[in-house]
């Protein structure tokens, strides 16, 4: 095979350890590796997409997104998050992933320090590197939450702090007190906060609180992907102080043009239509969390019960992680999420209760 030349910043980034798991294991494998809802997209959302196709709404849309959707997202922010974002402050993107990418490209200069939790979502470090920045992990405390005092120590001189609550891979939900303290401290020191809230609806006991309530220099990132079981539709958005928008728009315009037109009409139905499917999904995730947590603690794993998203981050040791994967229980080793948790594995419970029970039984046999 020829060895061509590649840019160093791309070569220096590893392939995602998670995408590999999409096809992992044999026919008998139980895949708890994937971070996407196993539910189908609700019917009224699909029908809106079909109607958009039939009505010929298949061309480019305005770069920033269709006005009706920006309006609907603005109303959603007021209704659900207590935030006043004008439609002009909202940019519709191809998933939360593109929103994160735009934010990094537009904010980060070469050499800028970009902070995020380690372990944390795989994209933050890679996107910071692509933008020329220096990714820097902030360690979590023993309960897998952000250690606010520790995070503050790293904040001076940083450019961006990425906050992700509810968090991937830990399922931790940060308290209002922590979020407020982190945002106020960051903004005080001219550190922009990127708040990734894609799991906001999957919180089981605590309450989700948006970071933008506590500071002016906050970019809120969200998506239809997890909330409405729409990962493949690729619709997300960011909301920010108005002067940022043209800068983000430049990157979006040249790299993406616009989010898919049909998906935007589907998302419009999602944000303006019946919200009961979200409630039903949350209740099912809660039941699965309880089942998996009870099963794992019974096996002797000792860790705090996760409060949100659909993940559990379980301290089980490298040997057992490998044995589990070999036995067809597909879980993601902690090193996929940074350097600090190689003894942990991420379990996704976005799969049926039956699969979760089978996975627990298989682990039990391995440990006998
Ligand atoms: C924390 C977090 N942020 C953002 C995303 C990206 O979501 P999307 O599918 O909308 O690009 C994910 C997807 O797994 C995620 O876990």
Short mmCIF file of C-alpha atoms and ligand atoms in Angstrom, two decimals:
data_model
loop_
_atom_site.label_atom_id
_atom_site.label_comp_id
_atom_site.label_asym_id
_atom_site.label_seq_id
_atom_site.Cartn_x
_atom_site.Cartn_y
_atom_site.Cartn_z
CA UNK A 1 0.00 0.00 0.00
CA UNK A 2 1.27 3.51 -0.77
CA UNK A 3 2.21 5.75 2.12
CA UNK A 4 0.89 9.21 1.27
CA UNK A 5 1.51 12.41 3.15
CA UNK A 6 -0.94 13.47 5.82
CA UNK A 7 -1.16 16.56 7.98
CA UNK A 8 0.46 16.02 11.36
CA UNK A 9 -2.57 17.20 13.34
CA UNK A 10 -4.66 14.44 11.72
CA UNK A 11 -2.01 11.75 12.02
CA UNK A 12 -1.63 12.56 15.68
CA UNK A 13 -5.27 11.73 16.46
CA UNK A 14 -6.32 8.12 17.10
CA UNK A 15 -9.36 6.52 15.46
CA UNK A 16 -12.33 6.50 17.85
CA UNK A 17 -12.21 3.41 20.04
CA UNK A 18 -15.98 3.27 19.96
CA UNK A 19 -16.83 3.31 16.26
CA UNK A 20 -14.86 0.06 15.97
CA UNK A 21 -17.40 -1.59 18.27
CA UNK A 22 -20.32 -1.10 15.91
CA UNK A 23 -19.68 -4.49 14.37
CA UNK A 24 -17.89 -6.10 17.30
CA UNK A 25 -18.37 -9.69 18.41
CA UNK A 26 -19.91 -12.78 16.88
CA UNK A 27 -23.62 -13.50 16.32
CA UNK A 28 -24.05 -14.32 20.00
CA UNK A 29 -22.43 -11.11 21.26
CA UNK A 30 -24.34 -8.73 23.52
CA UNK A 31 -23.37 -5.24 22.48
CA UNK A 32 -23.31 -2.78 25.38
CA UNK A 33 -20.69 -0.71 23.60
CA UNK A 34 -22.73 1.69 21.56
CA UNK A 35 -23.91 5.11 22.66
CA UNK A 36 -27.11 5.43 20.72
CA UNK A 37 -30.74 4.89 21.62
CA UNK A 38 -32.10 1.50 20.59
CA UNK A 39 -35.56 3.06 20.16
CA UNK A 40 -37.03 3.92 16.82
CA UNK A 41 -37.61 7.58 15.97
CA UNK A 42 -41.20 8.48 17.01
CA UNK A 43 -43.74 8.10 14.22
CA UNK A 44 -44.89 11.75 14.00
CA UNK A 45 -41.27 12.80 13.41
CA UNK A 46 -40.83 10.28 10.61
CA UNK A 47 -44.11 11.43 9.04
CA UNK A 48 -42.89 15.04 9.04
CA UNK A 49 -39.78 13.96 7.13
CA UNK A 50 -41.88 12.04 4.60
CA UNK A 51 -44.11 15.08 4.15
CA UNK A 52 -41.04 17.28 3.59
CA UNK A 53 -39.83 14.92 0.86
CA UNK A 54 -43.27 14.83 -0.79
CA UNK A 55 -43.53 18.63 -0.65
CA UNK A 56 -40.15 18.95 -2.36
CA UNK A 57 -38.38 20.55 0.61
CA UNK A 58 -35.20 18.93 -0.57
CA UNK A 59 -32.92 21.82 -1.52
CA UNK A 60 -30.31 23.72 0.47
CA UNK A 61 -31.78 25.55 3.42
CA UNK A 62 -30.49 28.83 4.83
CA UNK A 63 -27.01 28.10 6.22
CA UNK A 64 -28.06 28.73 9.80
CA UNK A 65 -31.07 26.42 9.52
CA UNK A 66 -34.72 26.85 8.57
CA UNK A 67 -36.23 29.84 10.44
CA UNK A 68 -39.10 27.75 11.88
CA UNK A 69 -36.65 25.35 13.50
CA UNK A 70 -34.49 28.11 14.97
CA UNK A 71 -37.69 29.62 16.36
CA UNK A 72 -38.78 26.25 17.81
CA UNK A 73 -35.38 25.73 19.44
CA UNK A 74 -35.52 29.23 20.90
CA UNK A 75 -38.90 28.34 22.44
CA UNK A 76 -37.53 25.03 23.69
CA UNK A 77 -34.72 26.86 25.49
CA UNK A 78 -37.23 29.15 27.21
CA UNK A 79 -39.59 26.28 28.10
CA UNK A 80 -37.12 23.65 29.24
CA UNK A 81 -33.95 25.45 30.24
CA UNK A 82 -35.05 28.90 31.40
CA UNK A 83 -32.77 30.49 28.78
CA UNK A 84 -33.54 33.45 26.50
CA UNK A 85 -31.85 32.68 23.22
CA UNK A 86 -33.20 34.56 20.20
CA UNK A 87 -33.53 32.52 16.99
CA UNK A 88 -30.62 34.63 15.64
CA UNK A 89 -28.42 33.18 18.37
CA UNK A 90 -29.05 29.62 17.25
CA UNK A 91 -27.25 27.72 14.51
CA UNK A 92 -28.58 24.38 13.29
CA UNK A 93 -25.82 21.84 12.61
CA UNK A 94 -25.30 18.27 11.44
CA UNK A 95 -25.59 16.76 14.90
CA UNK A 96 -24.05 17.85 18.17
CA UNK A 97 -20.74 16.67 16.70
CA UNK A 98 -20.68 19.40 14.09
CA UNK A 99 -21.70 21.98 16.69
CA UNK A 100 -18.70 20.97 18.82
CA UNK A 101 -16.45 21.13 15.78
CA UNK A 102 -17.62 24.64 14.83
CA UNK A 103 -17.14 25.89 18.35
CA UNK A 104 -13.59 24.54 18.56
CA UNK A 105 -12.61 25.84 15.11
CA UNK A 106 -13.95 29.31 15.79
CA UNK A 107 -12.64 29.68 19.35
CA UNK A 108 -9.31 27.92 19.53
CA UNK A 109 -6.04 29.42 18.28
CA UNK A 110 -2.86 27.35 17.87
CA UNK A 111 -1.50 26.41 21.27
CA UNK A 112 -4.66 27.35 23.21
CA UNK A 113 -5.43 25.07 26.12
CA UNK A 114 -8.75 23.26 25.91
CA UNK A 115 -10.00 21.69 29.14
CA UNK A 116 -12.46 18.82 29.47
CA UNK A 117 -12.93 16.01 31.92
CA UNK A 118 -10.79 12.90 31.69
CA UNK A 119 -12.46 10.41 31.37
CA UNK A 120 -14.71 12.29 28.95
CA UNK A 121 -16.43 12.07 25.59
CA UNK A 122 -13.98 10.97 22.89
CA UNK A 123 -14.47 13.93 20.54
CA UNK A 124 -13.29 16.77 22.77
CA UNK A 125 -9.57 16.03 22.65
CA UNK A 126 -9.61 15.17 18.94
CA UNK A 127 -11.52 18.31 17.93
CA UNK A 128 -9.28 20.49 20.09
CA UNK A 129 -6.26 18.97 18.34
CA UNK A 130 -7.72 19.50 14.86
CA UNK A 131 -8.23 23.16 15.77
CA UNK A 132 -4.56 23.43 16.73
CA UNK A 133 -5.27 23.57 20.45
CA UNK A 134 -3.77 21.63 23.33
CA UNK A 135 -6.25 19.23 24.91
CA UNK A 136 -5.94 18.94 28.66
CA UNK A 137 -7.89 16.54 30.85
CA UNK A 138 -9.31 17.55 34.21
CA UNK A 139 -9.45 14.59 36.62
CA UNK A 140 -12.73 13.54 38.22
CA UNK A 141 -13.23 12.90 41.93
CA UNK A 142 -13.83 9.44 43.44
CA UNK A 143 -17.57 9.68 42.67
CA UNK A 144 -16.78 10.39 39.00
CA UNK A 145 -17.98 14.01 39.25
CA UNK A 146 -15.99 17.11 38.41
CA UNK A 147 -13.64 18.11 41.19
CA UNK A 148 -14.48 21.81 41.10
CA UNK A 149 -11.44 22.99 43.05
CA UNK A 150 -9.12 20.90 40.91
CA UNK A 151 -10.76 22.19 37.72
CA UNK A 152 -10.35 25.78 38.90
CA UNK A 153 -6.61 25.22 39.36
CA UNK A 154 -6.30 24.36 35.68
CA UNK A 155 -8.57 27.15 34.48
CA UNK A 156 -6.11 30.10 34.54
CA UNK A 157 -4.87 30.85 31.06
CA UNK A 158 -7.05 28.21 29.39
CA UNK A 159 -9.16 29.18 26.37
CA UNK A 160 -12.10 26.79 26.67
CA UNK A 161 -13.65 24.58 29.33
CA UNK A 162 -15.94 21.86 28.02
CA UNK A 163 -18.64 20.89 30.49
CA UNK A 164 -20.68 17.77 29.82
CA UNK A 165 -23.55 17.02 32.18
CA UNK A 166 -25.12 14.46 32.07
CA UNK A 167 -21.78 12.97 31.16
CA UNK A 168 -20.50 10.38 28.76
CA UNK A 169 -18.95 7.93 29.78
CA UNK A 170 -19.75 8.19 33.50
CA UNK A 171 -23.48 8.96 33.62
CA UNK A 172 -22.68 11.63 36.22
CA UNK A 173 -24.97 14.64 36.55
CA UNK A 174 -23.32 17.71 38.04
CA UNK A 175 -25.11 19.68 40.73
CA UNK A 176 -26.37 23.20 40.15
CA UNK A 177 -23.84 24.36 42.71
CA UNK A 178 -20.89 22.83 40.80
CA UNK A 179 -22.08 24.11 37.44
CA UNK A 180 -22.57 27.60 38.79
CA UNK A 181 -19.15 27.61 40.45
CA UNK A 182 -17.38 26.33 37.34
CA UNK A 183 -19.08 28.72 34.92
CA UNK A 184 -18.64 31.77 37.13
CA UNK A 185 -14.99 31.01 37.74
CA UNK A 186 -14.32 30.27 34.07
CA UNK A 187 -16.02 33.39 32.76
CA UNK A 188 -14.31 35.48 35.39
CA UNK A 189 -11.01 34.36 33.92
CA UNK A 190 -12.11 34.80 30.29
CA UNK A 191 -12.43 31.08 29.72
CA UNK A 192 -15.33 30.29 27.38
CA UNK A 193 -17.53 27.42 28.51
CA UNK A 194 -18.81 24.96 25.93
CA UNK A 195 -21.70 23.15 27.58
CA UNK A 196 -22.56 19.87 25.90
CA UNK A 197 -26.09 19.00 27.04
CA UNK A 198 -27.04 16.25 24.58
CA UNK A 199 -28.20 13.93 27.40
CA UNK A 200 -30.23 16.59 29.24
CA UNK A 201 -33.47 14.60 29.13
CA UNK A 202 -31.99 11.46 30.58
CA UNK A 203 -31.64 12.46 34.22
CA UNK A 204 -33.28 10.21 36.79
CA UNK A 205 -33.26 11.82 40.21
CA UNK A 206 -31.47 15.13 39.98
CA UNK A 207 -32.50 18.00 37.73
CA UNK A 208 -30.63 19.08 34.61
CA UNK A 209 -29.34 22.65 34.84
CA UNK A 210 -28.03 24.57 31.84
CA UNK A 211 -24.64 26.21 32.25
CA UNK A 212 -25.69 29.34 30.32
CA UNK A 213 -27.87 30.33 33.29
CA UNK A 214 -24.71 31.23 35.20
CA UNK A 215 -22.52 33.10 32.76
CA UNK A 216 -22.51 35.20 29.63
CA UNK A 217 -19.66 33.51 27.79
CA UNK A 218 -21.21 30.08 27.35
CA UNK A 219 -21.86 28.14 24.14
CA UNK A 220 -24.69 25.64 24.58
CA UNK A 221 -24.52 22.52 22.44
CA UNK A 222 -27.40 20.13 22.00
CA UNK A 223 -28.97 17.79 19.46
CA UNK A 224 -32.11 15.94 18.51
CA UNK A 225 -29.97 12.78 18.33
CA UNK A 226 -30.34 11.26 21.79
CA UNK A 227 -33.47 13.07 22.99
CA UNK A 228 -35.68 11.89 20.12
CA UNK A 229 -33.78 8.73 19.09
CA UNK A 230 -32.59 10.48 15.93
CA UNK A 231 -28.85 9.80 15.81
CA UNK A 232 -28.82 9.00 12.10
CA UNK A 233 -30.79 12.10 11.10
CA UNK A 234 -27.87 14.34 12.01
CA UNK A 235 -29.50 17.39 13.56
CA UNK A 236 -27.95 19.37 16.37
CA UNK A 237 -27.47 23.01 17.22
CA UNK A 238 -25.48 25.51 19.16
CA UNK A 239 -26.63 28.66 20.88
CA UNK A 240 -24.32 31.49 21.83
CA UNK A 241 -23.95 35.22 22.45
CA UNK A 242 -24.87 36.89 19.17
CA UNK A 243 -21.42 38.10 18.13
CA UNK A 244 -20.13 34.53 18.00
CA UNK A 245 -22.71 33.39 15.47
CA UNK A 246 -21.17 34.87 12.28
CA UNK A 247 -17.83 33.30 13.20
CA UNK A 248 -19.37 29.87 13.69
CA UNK A 249 -21.43 30.38 10.57
CA UNK A 250 -18.32 30.87 8.45
CA UNK A 251 -16.97 27.47 9.41
CA UNK A 252 -20.39 25.85 8.98
CA UNK A 253 -21.02 27.57 5.63
CA UNK A 254 -17.81 26.39 4.05
CA UNK A 255 -17.56 22.97 5.64
CA UNK A 256 -21.19 21.87 5.68
CA UNK A 257 -23.44 24.47 3.96
CA UNK A 258 -26.48 23.42 5.98
CA UNK A 259 -27.90 20.54 7.97
CA UNK A 260 -30.00 18.11 5.92
CA UNK A 261 -33.25 19.82 4.88
CA UNK A 262 -35.47 16.78 5.46
CA UNK A 263 -33.99 16.17 8.89
CA UNK A 264 -34.57 19.79 9.85
CA UNK A 265 -38.30 19.43 9.11
CA UNK A 266 -38.31 16.22 11.13
CA UNK A 267 -36.58 18.03 14.01
CA UNK A 268 -39.18 20.80 13.78
CA UNK A 269 -41.88 18.17 14.42
CA UNK A 270 -39.77 16.77 17.26
CA UNK A 271 -39.39 20.09 19.09
CA UNK A 272 -42.93 21.34 18.51
CA UNK A 273 -44.85 18.04 18.76
CA UNK A 274 -45.82 15.52 21.41
CA UNK A 275 -43.07 15.15 24.03
CA UNK A 276 -44.46 11.98 25.62
CA UNK A 277 -42.11 9.64 23.70
CA UNK A 278 -39.17 11.33 25.45
CA UNK A 279 -40.83 10.68 28.81
CA UNK A 280 -41.37 7.03 27.90
CA UNK A 281 -37.76 6.59 26.81
CA UNK A 282 -36.53 8.19 30.04
CA UNK A 283 -38.62 5.82 32.14
CA UNK A 284 -37.35 2.82 30.22
CA UNK A 285 -33.72 3.97 30.60
CA UNK A 286 -34.33 4.43 34.31
CA UNK A 287 -35.64 0.87 34.65
CA UNK A 288 -32.65 -0.44 32.72
CA UNK A 289 -30.23 1.55 34.83
CA UNK A 290 -31.77 0.08 37.98
CA UNK A 291 -31.59 -3.44 36.57
CA UNK A 292 -27.98 -3.14 35.41
CA UNK A 293 -26.82 -1.36 38.55
CA UNK A 294 -28.44 -3.96 40.82
CA UNK A 295 -26.89 -6.77 38.76
CA UNK A 296 -23.40 -5.28 38.77
CA UNK A 297 -23.37 -4.37 42.45
CA UNK A 298 -24.58 -7.89 43.27
CA UNK A 299 -21.54 -9.19 41.41
CA UNK A 300 -19.42 -7.11 43.78
CA UNK A 301 -18.59 -4.02 41.71
CA UNK A 302 -18.48 -1.00 43.92
CA UNK A 303 -19.32 2.35 42.32
CA UNK A 304 -21.83 5.15 42.78
CA UNK A 305 -25.15 4.77 40.99
CA UNK A 306 -25.03 6.89 37.83
CA UNK A 307 -27.62 9.64 37.65
CA UNK A 308 -28.06 10.26 33.95
CA UNK A 309 -27.36 9.57 30.27
CA UNK A 310 -27.47 5.82 29.49
CA UNK A 311 -24.01 4.80 30.65
CA UNK A 312 -22.34 3.15 33.59
CA UNK A 313 -18.63 3.43 34.18
CA UNK A 314 -17.62 0.36 36.10
CA UNK A 315 -14.34 -0.33 37.93
CA UNK A 316 -13.67 -3.94 37.00
CA UNK A 317 -9.98 -4.25 36.11
CA UNK A 318 -8.37 -4.76 32.71
CA UNK A 319 -8.27 -8.56 32.89
CA UNK A 320 -11.98 -8.93 33.48
CA UNK A 321 -12.79 -6.29 30.84
CA UNK A 322 -10.87 -8.32 28.29
CA UNK A 323 -12.46 -11.58 29.45
CA UNK A 324 -15.92 -10.02 29.14
CA UNK A 325 -15.25 -8.81 25.61
CA UNK A 326 -13.83 -12.23 24.66
CA UNK A 327 -17.00 -13.84 26.06
CA UNK A 328 -19.17 -11.61 23.88
CA UNK A 329 -20.13 -8.91 26.37
CA UNK A 330 -19.07 -5.90 24.34
CA UNK A 331 -18.14 -3.00 26.63
CA UNK A 332 -15.73 -0.12 26.03
CA UNK A 333 -12.42 -0.10 27.95
CA UNK A 334 -11.85 3.12 29.87
CA UNK A 335 -8.77 4.17 27.91
CA UNK A 336 -11.04 5.00 24.95
CA UNK A 337 -12.15 8.01 27.05
CA UNK A 338 -8.75 9.34 28.09
CA UNK A 339 -5.74 8.33 30.07
CA UNK A 340 -7.08 8.17 33.59
CA UNK A 341 -9.42 5.21 33.86
CA UNK A 342 -7.93 2.11 32.25
CA UNK A 343 -9.42 -0.10 34.98
CA UNK A 344 -12.96 1.00 34.15
CA UNK A 345 -15.29 -0.02 31.35
CA UNK A 346 -18.28 1.82 29.93
CA UNK A 347 -21.53 -0.10 29.76
CA UNK A 348 -24.27 1.41 27.62
CA UNK A 349 -27.77 0.42 28.69
CA UNK A 350 -29.33 1.65 25.46
CA UNK A 351 -30.32 -1.95 24.85
CA UNK A 352 -33.17 -4.22 25.98
CA UNK A 353 -33.62 -5.38 29.57
CA UNK A 354 -33.32 -8.91 28.25
CA UNK A 355 -29.87 -8.15 26.84
CA UNK A 356 -28.82 -6.53 30.10
CA UNK A 357 -29.91 -9.60 32.08
CA UNK A 358 -28.07 -11.90 29.69
CA UNK A 359 -24.93 -9.75 29.99
CA UNK A 360 -25.06 -9.88 33.79
CA UNK A 361 -25.53 -13.68 33.73
CA UNK A 362 -22.59 -14.05 31.38
CA UNK A 363 -20.37 -11.88 33.59
CA UNK A 364 -21.43 -13.92 36.60
CA UNK A 365 -20.31 -17.13 34.92
CA UNK A 366 -16.97 -15.54 34.05
CA UNK A 367 -16.41 -14.59 37.68
CA UNK A 368 -17.27 -17.97 39.21
C1 LIG B 1 -21.39 13.78 25.14
C2 LIG B 1 -21.73 13.73 23.69
N1 LIG B 1 -21.76 14.88 22.99
C3 LIG B 1 -22.06 14.90 21.69
C4 LIG B 1 -22.35 13.74 21.00
C5 LIG B 1 -22.61 13.83 19.53
O1 LIG B 1 -23.93 13.60 19.21
P1 LIG B 1 -24.48 13.71 17.73
O2 LIG B 1 -24.88 12.34 17.33
O3 LIG B 1 -25.65 14.64 17.84
O4 LIG B 1 -23.42 14.26 16.86
C6 LIG B 1 -22.32 12.52 21.68
C7 LIG B 1 -22.56 11.25 20.97
O5 LIG B 1 -22.29 10.17 21.42
C8 LIG B 1 -22.00 12.51 23.06
O6 LIG B 1 -21.95 11.37 23.77
#
